Short mmCIF file of C-alpha atoms in Angstrom, two decimals:
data_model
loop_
_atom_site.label_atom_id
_atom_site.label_comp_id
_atom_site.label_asym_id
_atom_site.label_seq_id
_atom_site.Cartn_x
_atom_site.Cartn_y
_atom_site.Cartn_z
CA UNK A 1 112.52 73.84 125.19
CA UNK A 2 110.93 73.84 121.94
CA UNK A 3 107.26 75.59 123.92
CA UNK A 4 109.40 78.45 125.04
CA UNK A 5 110.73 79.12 121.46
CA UNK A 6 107.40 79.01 119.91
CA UNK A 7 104.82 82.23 120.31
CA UNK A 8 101.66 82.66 119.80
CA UNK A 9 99.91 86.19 118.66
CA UNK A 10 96.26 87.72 118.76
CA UNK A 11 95.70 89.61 115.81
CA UNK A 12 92.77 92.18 116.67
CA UNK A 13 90.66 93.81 114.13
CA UNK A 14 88.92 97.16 113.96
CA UNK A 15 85.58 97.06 112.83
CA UNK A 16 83.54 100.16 115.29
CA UNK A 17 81.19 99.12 117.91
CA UNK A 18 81.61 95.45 116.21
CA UNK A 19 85.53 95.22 118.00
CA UNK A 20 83.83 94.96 121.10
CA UNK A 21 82.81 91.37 120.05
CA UNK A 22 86.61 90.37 121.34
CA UNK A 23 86.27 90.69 124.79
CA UNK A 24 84.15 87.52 124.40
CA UNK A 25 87.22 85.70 122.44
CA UNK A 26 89.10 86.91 125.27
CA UNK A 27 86.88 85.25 127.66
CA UNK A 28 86.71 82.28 126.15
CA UNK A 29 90.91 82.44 125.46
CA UNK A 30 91.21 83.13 129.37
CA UNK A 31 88.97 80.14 130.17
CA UNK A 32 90.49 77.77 127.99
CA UNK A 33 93.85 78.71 129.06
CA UNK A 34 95.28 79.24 125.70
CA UNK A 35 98.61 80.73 125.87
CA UNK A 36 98.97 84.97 124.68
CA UNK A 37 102.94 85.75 123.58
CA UNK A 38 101.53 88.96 122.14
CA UNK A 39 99.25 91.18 120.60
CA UNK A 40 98.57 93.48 117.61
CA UNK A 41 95.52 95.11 117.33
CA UNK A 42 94.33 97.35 114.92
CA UNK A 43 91.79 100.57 115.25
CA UNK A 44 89.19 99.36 117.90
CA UNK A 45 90.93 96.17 117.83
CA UNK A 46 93.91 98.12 119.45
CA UNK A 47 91.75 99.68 121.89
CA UNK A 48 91.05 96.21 123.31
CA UNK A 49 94.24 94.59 122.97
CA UNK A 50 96.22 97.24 124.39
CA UNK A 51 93.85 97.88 127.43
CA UNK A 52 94.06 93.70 127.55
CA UNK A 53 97.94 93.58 127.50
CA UNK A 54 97.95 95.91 130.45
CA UNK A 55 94.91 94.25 132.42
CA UNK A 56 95.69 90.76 131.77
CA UNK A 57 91.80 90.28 132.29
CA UNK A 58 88.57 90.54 129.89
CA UNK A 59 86.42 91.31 132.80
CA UNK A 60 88.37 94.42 133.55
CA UNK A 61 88.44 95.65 130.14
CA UNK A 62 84.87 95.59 129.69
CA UNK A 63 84.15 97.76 132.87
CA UNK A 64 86.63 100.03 131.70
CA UNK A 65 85.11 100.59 128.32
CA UNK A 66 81.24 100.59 129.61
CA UNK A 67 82.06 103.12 132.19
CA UNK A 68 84.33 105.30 129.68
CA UNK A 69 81.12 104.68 126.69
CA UNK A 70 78.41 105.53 129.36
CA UNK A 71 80.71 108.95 130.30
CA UNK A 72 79.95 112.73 130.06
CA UNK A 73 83.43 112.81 127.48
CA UNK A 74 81.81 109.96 125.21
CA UNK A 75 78.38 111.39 125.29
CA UNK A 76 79.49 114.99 124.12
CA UNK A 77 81.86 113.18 121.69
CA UNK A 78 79.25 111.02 119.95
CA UNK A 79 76.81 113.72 119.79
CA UNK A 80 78.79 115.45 117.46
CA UNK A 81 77.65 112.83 114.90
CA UNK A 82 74.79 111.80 116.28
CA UNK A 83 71.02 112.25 114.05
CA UNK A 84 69.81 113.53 117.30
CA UNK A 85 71.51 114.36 120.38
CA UNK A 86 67.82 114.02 122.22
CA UNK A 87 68.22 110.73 122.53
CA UNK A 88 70.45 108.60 123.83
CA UNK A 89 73.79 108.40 122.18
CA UNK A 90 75.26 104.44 121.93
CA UNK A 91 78.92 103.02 120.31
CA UNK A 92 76.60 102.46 117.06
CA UNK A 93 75.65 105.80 116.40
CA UNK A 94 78.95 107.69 117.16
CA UNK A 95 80.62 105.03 114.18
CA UNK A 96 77.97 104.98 112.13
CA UNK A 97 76.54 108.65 111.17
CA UNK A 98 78.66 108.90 108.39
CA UNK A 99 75.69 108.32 105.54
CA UNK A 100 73.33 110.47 107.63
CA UNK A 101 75.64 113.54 107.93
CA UNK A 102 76.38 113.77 104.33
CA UNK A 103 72.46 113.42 104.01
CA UNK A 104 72.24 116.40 105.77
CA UNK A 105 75.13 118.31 103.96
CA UNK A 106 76.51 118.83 107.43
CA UNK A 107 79.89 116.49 107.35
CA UNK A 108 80.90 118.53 103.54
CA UNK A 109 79.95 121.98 105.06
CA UNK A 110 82.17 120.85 108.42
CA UNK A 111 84.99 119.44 106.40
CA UNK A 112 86.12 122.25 104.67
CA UNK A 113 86.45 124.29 107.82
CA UNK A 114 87.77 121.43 110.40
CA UNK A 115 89.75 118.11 109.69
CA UNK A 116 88.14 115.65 111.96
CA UNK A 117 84.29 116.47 113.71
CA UNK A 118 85.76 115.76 116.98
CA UNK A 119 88.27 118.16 118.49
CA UNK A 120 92.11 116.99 119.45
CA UNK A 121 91.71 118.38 123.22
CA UNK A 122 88.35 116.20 123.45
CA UNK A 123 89.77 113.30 122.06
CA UNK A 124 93.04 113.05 123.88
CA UNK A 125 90.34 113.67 127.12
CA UNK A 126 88.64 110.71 125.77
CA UNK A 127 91.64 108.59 125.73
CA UNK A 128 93.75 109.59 128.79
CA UNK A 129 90.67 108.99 130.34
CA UNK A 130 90.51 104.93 129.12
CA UNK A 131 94.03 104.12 128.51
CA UNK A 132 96.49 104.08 131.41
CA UNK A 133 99.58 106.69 131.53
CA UNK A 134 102.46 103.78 130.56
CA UNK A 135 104.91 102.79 127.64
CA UNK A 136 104.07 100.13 125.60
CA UNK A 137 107.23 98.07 126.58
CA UNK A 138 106.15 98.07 129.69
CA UNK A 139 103.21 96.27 129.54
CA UNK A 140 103.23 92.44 130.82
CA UNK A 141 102.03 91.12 127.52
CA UNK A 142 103.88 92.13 124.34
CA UNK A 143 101.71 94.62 122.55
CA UNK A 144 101.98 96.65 119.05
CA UNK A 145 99.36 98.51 117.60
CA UNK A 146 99.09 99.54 113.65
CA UNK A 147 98.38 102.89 112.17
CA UNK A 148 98.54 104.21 108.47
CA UNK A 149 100.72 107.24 107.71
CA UNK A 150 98.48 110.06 106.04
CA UNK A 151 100.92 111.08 103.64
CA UNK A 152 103.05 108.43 102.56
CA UNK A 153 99.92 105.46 102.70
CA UNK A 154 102.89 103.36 105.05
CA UNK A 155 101.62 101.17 107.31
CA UNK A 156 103.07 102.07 110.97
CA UNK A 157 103.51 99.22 113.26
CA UNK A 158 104.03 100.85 116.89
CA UNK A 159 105.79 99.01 119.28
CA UNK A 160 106.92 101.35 121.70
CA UNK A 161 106.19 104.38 123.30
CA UNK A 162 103.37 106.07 125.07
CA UNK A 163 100.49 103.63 124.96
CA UNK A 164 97.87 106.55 124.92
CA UNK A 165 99.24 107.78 121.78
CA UNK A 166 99.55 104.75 120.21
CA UNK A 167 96.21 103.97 120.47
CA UNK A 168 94.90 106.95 119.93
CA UNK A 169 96.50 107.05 116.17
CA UNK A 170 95.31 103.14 115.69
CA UNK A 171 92.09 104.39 116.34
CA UNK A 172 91.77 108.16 114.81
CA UNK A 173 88.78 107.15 112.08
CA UNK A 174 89.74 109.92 109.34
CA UNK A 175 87.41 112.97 108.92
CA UNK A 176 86.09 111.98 112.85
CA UNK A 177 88.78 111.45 115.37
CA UNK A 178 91.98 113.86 115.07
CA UNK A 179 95.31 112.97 113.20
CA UNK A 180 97.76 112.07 115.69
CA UNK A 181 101.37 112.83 114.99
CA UNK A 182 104.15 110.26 116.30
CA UNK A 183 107.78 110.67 115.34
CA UNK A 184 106.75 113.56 112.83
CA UNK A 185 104.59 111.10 111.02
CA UNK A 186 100.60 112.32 110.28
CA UNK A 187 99.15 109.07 111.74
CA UNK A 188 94.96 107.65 111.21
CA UNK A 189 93.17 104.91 111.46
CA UNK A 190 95.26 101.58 111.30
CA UNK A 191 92.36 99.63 109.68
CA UNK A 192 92.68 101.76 106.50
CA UNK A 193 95.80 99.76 105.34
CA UNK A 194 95.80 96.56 107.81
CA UNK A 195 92.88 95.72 109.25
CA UNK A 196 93.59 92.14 110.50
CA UNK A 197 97.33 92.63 111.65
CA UNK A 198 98.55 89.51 110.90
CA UNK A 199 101.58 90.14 109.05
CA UNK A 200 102.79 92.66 111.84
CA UNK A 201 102.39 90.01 114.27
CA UNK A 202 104.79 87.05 112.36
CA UNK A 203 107.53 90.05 111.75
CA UNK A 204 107.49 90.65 115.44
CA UNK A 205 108.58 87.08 116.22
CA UNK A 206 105.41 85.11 116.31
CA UNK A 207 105.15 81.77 114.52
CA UNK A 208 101.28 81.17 115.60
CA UNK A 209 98.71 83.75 115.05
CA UNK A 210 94.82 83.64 116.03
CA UNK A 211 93.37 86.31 114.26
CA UNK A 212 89.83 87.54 115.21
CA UNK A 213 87.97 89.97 111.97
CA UNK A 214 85.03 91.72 113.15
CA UNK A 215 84.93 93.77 110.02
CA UNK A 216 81.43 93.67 108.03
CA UNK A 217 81.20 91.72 105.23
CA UNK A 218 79.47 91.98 101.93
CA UNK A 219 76.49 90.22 103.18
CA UNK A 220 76.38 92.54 106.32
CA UNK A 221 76.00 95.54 103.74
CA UNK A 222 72.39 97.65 103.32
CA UNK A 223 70.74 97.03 100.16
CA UNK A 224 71.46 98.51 96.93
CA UNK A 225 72.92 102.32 97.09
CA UNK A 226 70.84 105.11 96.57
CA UNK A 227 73.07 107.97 96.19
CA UNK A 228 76.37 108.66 94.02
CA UNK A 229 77.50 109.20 97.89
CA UNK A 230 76.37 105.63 98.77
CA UNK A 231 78.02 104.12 95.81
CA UNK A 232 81.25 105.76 96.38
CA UNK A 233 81.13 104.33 100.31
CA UNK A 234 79.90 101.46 98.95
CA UNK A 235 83.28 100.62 96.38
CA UNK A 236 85.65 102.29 99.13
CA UNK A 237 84.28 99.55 101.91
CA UNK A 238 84.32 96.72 99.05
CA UNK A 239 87.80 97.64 98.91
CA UNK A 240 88.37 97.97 102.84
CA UNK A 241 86.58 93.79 102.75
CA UNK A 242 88.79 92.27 99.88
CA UNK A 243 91.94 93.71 101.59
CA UNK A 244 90.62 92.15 104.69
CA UNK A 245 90.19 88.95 103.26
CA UNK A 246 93.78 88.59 102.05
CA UNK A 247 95.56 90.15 105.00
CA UNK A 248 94.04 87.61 107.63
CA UNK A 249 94.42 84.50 105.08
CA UNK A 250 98.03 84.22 106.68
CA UNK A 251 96.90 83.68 110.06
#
């Protein structure tokens, strides 16, 4: 009686190419048997958990994301921030040009004519192409994502609805990936308000939550900043950490 009551949730983090660490505490969930209620997963960390919640298997969610990373659409998408599209173009470089491309003076001269480096009609090509066409309550798992409303700095907890579009907006990286509008609501990057969803997961019923942070940490950083551009990435990712910190101390 009392084991059916009690849930247990899987709080995913974002953290770029550094997400894809949990399909190994998938694996190691799956082959340890450890019991799944739900998930809420945040940027990447929503990528995973959502294609997880449909799948029901790690194995399958890794193929799904090589073969979508090693694609034509992710190619062309992370060469648009890429030093040098020459070369081959990995998960690390298409989250991680940031520093070079306002280097380069290219990212300030884009910005003021587009809102995101990577177009919507790409993107949602991107993501119809790696998420499955079904609704979120649907899916054999219980499954939210979170997202941060652009205007009014709310954290959105999606719990329903088209699972492309959910993820898509848990996902949009500002200034990179498109805004995504849900319900009239300007929608980015849940990891810029909640990027260990733990407290999402306990108001949606669970009373157990295993939280997984991939997020860099102040001793993952590069050495001291260079640039008044560095130091101002620099403070705004301090800030990103210590939120971090005290959003997953509940799980």
């Amino acid at each position: 009686m009392f084991a059916k009551r009690f849930k247990t949730a899987l709080a995913l983090s974002g953290g770029s190419a550094r997400a894809l660490s949990h399909l190994g505490v998938l694996e190691r969930i799956e082959r340890e048997k450890i019991p799944v209620d739900m998930i809420v997963g945040s940027s990447m960390g929503a990528v995973i958990g959502g294609l997880y919640a449909y799948y029901r298997d790690s194995a399958t969610v890794a193929d799904r994301l090589r073969r979508v990373f090693q694609s034509e659409l992710f190619v062309k998408a992370a060469s648009l921030v890429a030093e040098d599209t020459a070369h081959p173009v990995g998960t690390d470089r298409f989250f991680n040009r940031f520093m070079w491309l306002f280097r380069k003076g290219f990212y300030y001269t884009h910005s003021m004519l587009h809102t995101a480096l990577v177009s919507e009609d790409l993107y949602e090509e991107i993501i119809g192409t790696l998420v499955p066409d079904t609704l979120i309550e649907d899916l054999p798992i219980p499954f939210a994502s979170v997202a941060m409303d652009l205007l009014s700095g709310e954290e959105i907890v999606i719990a329903k609805g088209p699972l492309r579009r959910a993820l898509a907006a848990s996902s949009a990286i500002p200034g990179i990936l498109p805004v995504v509008e849900i319900d009239g609501r300007p929608l980015v990057d849940g990891g810029w308000v909640d990027n260990v969803p733990v407290a999402p997961a306990i108001a949606l019923g669970a009373h157990f939550v295993i939280a997984v942070d991939a997020t860099l940490e102040m001793s993952g950083m590069a050495d001291t900043p260079q640039s008044a551009m560095e130091i101002v990435f620099r403070c705004n990712e301090i800030t990103r950490i210590v939120l971090t910190r005290h959003r997953k101390s509940h799980a």
